[in-house]
CSV table of C-alpha atoms in Angstrom, one decimal:
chain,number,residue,atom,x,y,z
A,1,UNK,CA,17.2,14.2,-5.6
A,2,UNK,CA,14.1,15.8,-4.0
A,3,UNK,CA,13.0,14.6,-0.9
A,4,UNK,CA,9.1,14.3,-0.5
A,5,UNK,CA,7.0,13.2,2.0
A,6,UNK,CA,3.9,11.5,1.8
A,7,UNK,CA,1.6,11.5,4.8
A,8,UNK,CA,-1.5,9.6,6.0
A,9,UNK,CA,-3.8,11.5,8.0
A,10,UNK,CA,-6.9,10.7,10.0
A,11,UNK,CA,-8.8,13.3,10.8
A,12,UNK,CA,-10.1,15.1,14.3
A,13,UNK,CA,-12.5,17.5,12.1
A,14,UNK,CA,-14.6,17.1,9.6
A,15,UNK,CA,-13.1,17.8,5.6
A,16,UNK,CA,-14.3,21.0,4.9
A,17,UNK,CA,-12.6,22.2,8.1
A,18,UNK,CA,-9.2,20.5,7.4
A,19,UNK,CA,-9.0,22.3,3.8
A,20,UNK,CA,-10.0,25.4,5.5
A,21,UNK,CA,-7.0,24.6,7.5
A,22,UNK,CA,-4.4,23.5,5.0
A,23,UNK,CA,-5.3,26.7,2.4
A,24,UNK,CA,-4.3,29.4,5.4
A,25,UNK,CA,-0.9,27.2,5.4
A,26,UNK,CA,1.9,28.1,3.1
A,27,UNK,CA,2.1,24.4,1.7
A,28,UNK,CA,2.3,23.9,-1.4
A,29,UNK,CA,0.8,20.3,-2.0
A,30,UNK,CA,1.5,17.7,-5.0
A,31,UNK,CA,-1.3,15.8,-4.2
A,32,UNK,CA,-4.4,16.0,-1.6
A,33,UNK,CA,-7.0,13.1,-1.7
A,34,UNK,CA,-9.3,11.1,0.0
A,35,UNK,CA,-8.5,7.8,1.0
A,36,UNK,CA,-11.4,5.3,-0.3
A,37,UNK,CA,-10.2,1.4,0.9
A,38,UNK,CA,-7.4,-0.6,1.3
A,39,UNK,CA,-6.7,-2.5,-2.1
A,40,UNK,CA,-4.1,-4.6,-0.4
A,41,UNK,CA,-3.0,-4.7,3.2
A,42,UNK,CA,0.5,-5.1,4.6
A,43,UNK,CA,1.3,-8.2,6.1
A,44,UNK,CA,4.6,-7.7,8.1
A,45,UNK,CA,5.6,-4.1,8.0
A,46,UNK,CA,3.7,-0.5,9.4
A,47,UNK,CA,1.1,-3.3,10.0
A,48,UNK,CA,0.9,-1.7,13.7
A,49,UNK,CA,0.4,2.0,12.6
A,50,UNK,CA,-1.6,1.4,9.9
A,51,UNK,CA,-4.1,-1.1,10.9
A,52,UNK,CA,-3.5,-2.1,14.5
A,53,UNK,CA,-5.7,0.1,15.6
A,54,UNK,CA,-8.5,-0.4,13.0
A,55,UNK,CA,-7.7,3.4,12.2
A,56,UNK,CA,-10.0,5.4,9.7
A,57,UNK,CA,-7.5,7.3,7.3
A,58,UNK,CA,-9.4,10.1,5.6
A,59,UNK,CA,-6.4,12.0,3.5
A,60,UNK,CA,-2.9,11.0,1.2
A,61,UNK,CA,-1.1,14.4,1.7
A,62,UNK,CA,2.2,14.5,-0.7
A,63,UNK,CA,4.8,17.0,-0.2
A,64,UNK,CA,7.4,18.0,-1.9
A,65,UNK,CA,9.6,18.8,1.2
A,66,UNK,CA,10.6,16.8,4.2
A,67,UNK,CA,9.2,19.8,6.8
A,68,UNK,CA,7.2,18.9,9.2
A,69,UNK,CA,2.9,20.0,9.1
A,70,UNK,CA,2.7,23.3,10.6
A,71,UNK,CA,1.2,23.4,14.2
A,72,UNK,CA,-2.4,24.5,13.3
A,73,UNK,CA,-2.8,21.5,10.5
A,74,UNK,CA,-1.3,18.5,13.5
A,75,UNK,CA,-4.1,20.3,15.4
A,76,UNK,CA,-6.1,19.1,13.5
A,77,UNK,CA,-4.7,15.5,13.2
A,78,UNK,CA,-6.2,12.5,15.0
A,79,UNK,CA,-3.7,9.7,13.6
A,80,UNK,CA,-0.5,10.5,11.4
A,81,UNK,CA,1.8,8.1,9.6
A,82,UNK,CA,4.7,9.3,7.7
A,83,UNK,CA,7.3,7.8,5.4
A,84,UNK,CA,10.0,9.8,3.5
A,85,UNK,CA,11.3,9.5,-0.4
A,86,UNK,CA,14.2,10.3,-2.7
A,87,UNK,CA,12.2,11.4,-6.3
A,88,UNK,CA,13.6,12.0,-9.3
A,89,UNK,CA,13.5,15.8,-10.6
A,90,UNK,CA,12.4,15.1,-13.9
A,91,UNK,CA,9.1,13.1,-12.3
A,92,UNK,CA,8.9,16.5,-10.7
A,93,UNK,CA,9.0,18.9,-13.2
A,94,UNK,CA,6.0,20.3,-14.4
A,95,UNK,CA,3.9,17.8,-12.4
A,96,UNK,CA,0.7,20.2,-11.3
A,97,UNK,CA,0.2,20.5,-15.2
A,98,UNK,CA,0.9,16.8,-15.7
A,99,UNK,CA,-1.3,15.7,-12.8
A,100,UNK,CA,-4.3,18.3,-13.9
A,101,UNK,CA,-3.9,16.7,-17.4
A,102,UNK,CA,-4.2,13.2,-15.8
A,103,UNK,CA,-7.0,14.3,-13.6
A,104,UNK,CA,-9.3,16.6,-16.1
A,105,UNK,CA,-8.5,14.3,-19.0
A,106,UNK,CA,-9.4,16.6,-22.5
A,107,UNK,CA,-11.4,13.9,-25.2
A,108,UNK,CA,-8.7,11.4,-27.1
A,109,UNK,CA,-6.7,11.1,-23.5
A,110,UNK,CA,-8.7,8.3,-21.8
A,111,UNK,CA,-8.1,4.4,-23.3
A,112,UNK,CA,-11.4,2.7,-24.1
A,113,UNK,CA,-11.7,-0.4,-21.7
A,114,UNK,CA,-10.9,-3.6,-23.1
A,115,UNK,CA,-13.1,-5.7,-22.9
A,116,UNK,CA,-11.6,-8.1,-20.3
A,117,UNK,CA,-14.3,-7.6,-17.7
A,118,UNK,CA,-16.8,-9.4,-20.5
A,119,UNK,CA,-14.7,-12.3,-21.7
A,120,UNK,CA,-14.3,-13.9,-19.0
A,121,UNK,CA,-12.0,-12.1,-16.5
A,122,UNK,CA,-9.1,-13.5,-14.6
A,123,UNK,CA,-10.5,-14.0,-10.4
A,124,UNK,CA,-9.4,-14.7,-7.3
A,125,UNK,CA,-10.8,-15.4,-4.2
A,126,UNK,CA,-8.3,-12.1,-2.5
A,127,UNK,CA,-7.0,-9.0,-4.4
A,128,UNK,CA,-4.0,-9.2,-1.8
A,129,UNK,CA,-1.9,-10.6,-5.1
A,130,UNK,CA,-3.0,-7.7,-7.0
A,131,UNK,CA,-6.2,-9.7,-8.5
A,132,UNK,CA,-9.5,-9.1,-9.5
A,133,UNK,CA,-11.5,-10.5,-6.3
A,134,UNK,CA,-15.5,-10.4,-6.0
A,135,UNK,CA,-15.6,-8.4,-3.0
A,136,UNK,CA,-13.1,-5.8,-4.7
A,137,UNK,CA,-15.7,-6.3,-8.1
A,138,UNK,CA,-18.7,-5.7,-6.1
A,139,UNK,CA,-17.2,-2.3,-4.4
A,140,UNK,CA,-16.1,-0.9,-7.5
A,141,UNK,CA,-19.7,-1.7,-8.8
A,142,UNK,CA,-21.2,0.7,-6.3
A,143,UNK,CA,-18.8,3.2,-5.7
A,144,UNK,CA,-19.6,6.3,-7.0
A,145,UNK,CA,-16.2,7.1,-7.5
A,146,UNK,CA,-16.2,4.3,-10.1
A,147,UNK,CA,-16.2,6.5,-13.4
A,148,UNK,CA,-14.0,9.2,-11.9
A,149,UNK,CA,-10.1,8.9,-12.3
A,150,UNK,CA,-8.2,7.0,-9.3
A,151,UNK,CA,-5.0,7.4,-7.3
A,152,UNK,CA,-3.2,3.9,-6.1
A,153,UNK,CA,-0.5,4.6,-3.1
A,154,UNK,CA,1.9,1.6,-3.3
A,155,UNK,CA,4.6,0.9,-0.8
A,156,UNK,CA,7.1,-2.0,-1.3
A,157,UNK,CA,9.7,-3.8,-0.2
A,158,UNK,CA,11.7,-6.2,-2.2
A,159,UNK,CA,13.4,-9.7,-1.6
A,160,UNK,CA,16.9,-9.9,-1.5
A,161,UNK,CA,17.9,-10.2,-5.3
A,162,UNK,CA,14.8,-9.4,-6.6
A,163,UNK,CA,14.6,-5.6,-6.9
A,164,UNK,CA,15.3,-6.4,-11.0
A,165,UNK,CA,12.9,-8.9,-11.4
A,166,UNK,CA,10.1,-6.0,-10.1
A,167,UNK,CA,12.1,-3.4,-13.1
A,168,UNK,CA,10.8,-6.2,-15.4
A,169,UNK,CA,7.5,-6.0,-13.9
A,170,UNK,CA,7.3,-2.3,-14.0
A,171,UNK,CA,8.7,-2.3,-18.0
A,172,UNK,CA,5.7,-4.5,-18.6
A,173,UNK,CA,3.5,-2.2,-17.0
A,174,UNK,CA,4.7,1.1,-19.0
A,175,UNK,CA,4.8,-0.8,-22.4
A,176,UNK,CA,1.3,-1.7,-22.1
A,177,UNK,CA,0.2,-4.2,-19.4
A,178,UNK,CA,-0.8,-1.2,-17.3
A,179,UNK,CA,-0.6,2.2,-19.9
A,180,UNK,CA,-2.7,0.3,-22.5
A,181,UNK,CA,-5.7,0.9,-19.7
A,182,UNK,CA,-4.1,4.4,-19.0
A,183,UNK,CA,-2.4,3.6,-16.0
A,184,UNK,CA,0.5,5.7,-15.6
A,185,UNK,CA,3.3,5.6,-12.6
A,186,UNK,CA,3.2,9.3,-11.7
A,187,UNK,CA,5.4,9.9,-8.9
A,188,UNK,CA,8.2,7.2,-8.0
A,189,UNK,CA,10.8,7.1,-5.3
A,190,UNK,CA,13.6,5.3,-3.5
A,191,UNK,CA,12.5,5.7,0.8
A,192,UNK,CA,14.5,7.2,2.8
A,193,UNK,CA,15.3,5.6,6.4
A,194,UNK,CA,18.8,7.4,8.0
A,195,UNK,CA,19.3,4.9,10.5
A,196,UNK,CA,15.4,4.7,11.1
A,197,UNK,CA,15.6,7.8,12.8
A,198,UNK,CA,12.5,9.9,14.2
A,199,UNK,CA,10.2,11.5,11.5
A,200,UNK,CA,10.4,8.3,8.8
A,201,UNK,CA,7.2,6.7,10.5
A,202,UNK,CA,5.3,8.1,13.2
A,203,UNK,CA,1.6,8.5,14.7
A,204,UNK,CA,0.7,11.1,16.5
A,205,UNK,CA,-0.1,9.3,19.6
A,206,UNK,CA,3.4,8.0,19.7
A,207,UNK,CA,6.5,6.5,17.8
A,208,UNK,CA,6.1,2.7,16.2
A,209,UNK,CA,8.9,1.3,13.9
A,210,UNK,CA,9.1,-1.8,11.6
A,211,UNK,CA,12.0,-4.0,12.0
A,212,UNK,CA,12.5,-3.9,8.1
A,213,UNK,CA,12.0,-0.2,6.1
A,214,UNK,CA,10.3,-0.2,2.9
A,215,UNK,CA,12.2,0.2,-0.4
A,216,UNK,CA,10.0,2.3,-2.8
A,217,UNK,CA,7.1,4.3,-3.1
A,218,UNK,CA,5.0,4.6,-5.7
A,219,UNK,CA,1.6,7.0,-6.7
A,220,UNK,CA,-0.3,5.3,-9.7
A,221,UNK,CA,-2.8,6.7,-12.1
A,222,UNK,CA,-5.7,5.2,-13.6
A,223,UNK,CA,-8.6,7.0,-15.3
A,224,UNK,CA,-11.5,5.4,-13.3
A,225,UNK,CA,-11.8,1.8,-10.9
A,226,UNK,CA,-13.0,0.3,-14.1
A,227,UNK,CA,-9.9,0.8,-15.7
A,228,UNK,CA,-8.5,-0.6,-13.0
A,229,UNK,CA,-10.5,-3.4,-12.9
A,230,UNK,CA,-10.3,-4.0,-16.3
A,231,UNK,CA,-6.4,-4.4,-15.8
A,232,UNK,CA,-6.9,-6.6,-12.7
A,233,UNK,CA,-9.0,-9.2,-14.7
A,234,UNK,CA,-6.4,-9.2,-18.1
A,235,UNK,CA,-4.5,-11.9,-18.9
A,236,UNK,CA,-1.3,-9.7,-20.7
A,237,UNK,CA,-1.4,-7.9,-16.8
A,238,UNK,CA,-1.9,-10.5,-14.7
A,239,UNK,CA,0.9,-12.3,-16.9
A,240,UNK,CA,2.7,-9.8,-15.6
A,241,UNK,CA,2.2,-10.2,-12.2
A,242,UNK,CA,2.4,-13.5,-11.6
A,243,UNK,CA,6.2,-13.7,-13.4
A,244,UNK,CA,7.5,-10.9,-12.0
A,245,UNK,CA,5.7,-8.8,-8.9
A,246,UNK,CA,4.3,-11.3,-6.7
A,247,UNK,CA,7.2,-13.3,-6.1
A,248,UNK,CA,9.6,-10.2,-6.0
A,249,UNK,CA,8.3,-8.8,-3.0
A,250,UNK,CA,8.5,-8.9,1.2
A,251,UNK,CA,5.8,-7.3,1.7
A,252,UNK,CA,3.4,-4.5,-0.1
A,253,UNK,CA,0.3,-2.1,0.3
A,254,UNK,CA,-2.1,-0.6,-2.2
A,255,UNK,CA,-4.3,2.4,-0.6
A,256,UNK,CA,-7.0,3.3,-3.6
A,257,UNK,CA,-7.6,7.2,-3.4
A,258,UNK,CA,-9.5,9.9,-4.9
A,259,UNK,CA,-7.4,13.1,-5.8
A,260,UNK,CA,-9.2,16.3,-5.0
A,261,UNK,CA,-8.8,19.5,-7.2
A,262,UNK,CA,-5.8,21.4,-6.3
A,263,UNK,CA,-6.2,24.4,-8.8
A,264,UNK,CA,-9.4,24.6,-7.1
A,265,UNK,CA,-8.3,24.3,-3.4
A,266,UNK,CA,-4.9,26.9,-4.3
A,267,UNK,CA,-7.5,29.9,-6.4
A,268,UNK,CA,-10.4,29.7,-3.9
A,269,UNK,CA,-9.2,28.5,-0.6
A,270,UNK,CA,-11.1,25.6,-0.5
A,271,UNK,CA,-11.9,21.9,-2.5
A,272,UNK,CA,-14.9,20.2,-4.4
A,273,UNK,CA,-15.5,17.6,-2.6
């Protein structure tokens, strides 16, 4: 099974600079984007990387390798945070045209919304449970990324026992709880943690482990924050989610991000920001 590597990066120069950087590399990226806000924080694990230090993350770097940045890219580096995972091939194959597809959607791909923002959507006070909250409402209001298609970096880690009931969860999501909005689970992956051994999780200032690894990682798709939204606020989703994800899991995140153009970055050297 392929290993790849998914890194968070916050930056010491500014983006254009960075991309300047990474394009004179010979990586071959499966995804570059910008990170835009935490959608749900960890509670118990890479709590001390990731937020201790009220860090700024500015990119989601995937790779479909497990070697190390190049010198002149960690130069470039303020704060790095790594984590390592087993994907399946087929998830693999073919996935620049299946991401471009995703990403540059041609007319027909994209689900209307349906409609659950206007009859009376689903709240709660937090989106930490995966909910439509009115702080995460009034963001996607005034982000300007709110009509453009979204990436959703998930980490989790399951109860003992309750890895199937999260299957059941994630059955429910392809059959329609989550594709009928066109959300789609793009890249999926068991983590990898040999005997927690150096490279899994780091930051650049130093090394920082969890006393419990995560279990899977997953990228998700959805065609704009108010399709994502619209999800959020269902009752079929948040069905869902309340039978089957929430009380399957340790611990989770959810890092909402903005994929940049990589045909563009690969034929020209740099990225439309």
């Amino acid at each position: 099974m392929p290993i790849c590597t998914i890194h968070l990066l916050s930056l010491s120069v500014s983006l254009p600079s960075f991309f300047a950087i990474l394009s004179s590399t010979p990586l071959q990226p499966l995804t570059i984007a910008r990170v835009l806000r935490w959608i749900i924080l960890p509670t118990s694990l890479s709590t001390s990387p990731l937020l201790a230090r009220n860090i700024h993350w500015d990119i989601l770097l995937i790779l479909p390798s497990p070697v190390p940045l190049p010198q002149p890219l960690q130069a470039a580096i303020q704060h790095h945070w790594s984590i390592q995972a087993g994907v399946p091939a087929r998830l693999l194959k073919h996935y620049d045209a299946k991401n471009q597809r995703l990403l540059t959607p041609e007319k027909g791909d994209v689900p209307p919304l349906t409609g659950s923002l206007e009859k009376g959507p689903l709240m709660s006070e937090s989106s930490q449970g995966l909910e439509l909250s009115p702080e995460l409402l009034r963001w996607i209001e005034g982000a300007p990324e709110g009509r453009d298609a979204v990436s959703m970096l998930n980490l989790l880690s399951f109860l003992p026992g309750k890895k199937e009931e999260y299957f059941k969860y994630g059955q429910a999501f392809a059959d329609g709880a989550g594709s009928r909005r066109g959300g789609n689970a793009k890249i999926v992956g068991s983590v990898i943690h040999p005997e927690r051994s150096a490279g899994e999780e780091s930051v650049v200032s130093g090394n920082e482990r969890d006393t419990e690894p995560w279990d899977e990682v997953a990228l998700a798709h959805y065609p704009s924050l108010w399709h994502f939204a619209d999800m959020l606020a269902s009752a079929d989703y948040q069905a869902a989610n309340q039978r089957w994800r929430v009380g399957s899991l340790r611990d989770t995140l959810i890092l909402c991000t903005s994929e940049v153009a990589l045909l563009d970055w690969r034929e020209k050297g740099g990225v439309k920001l």
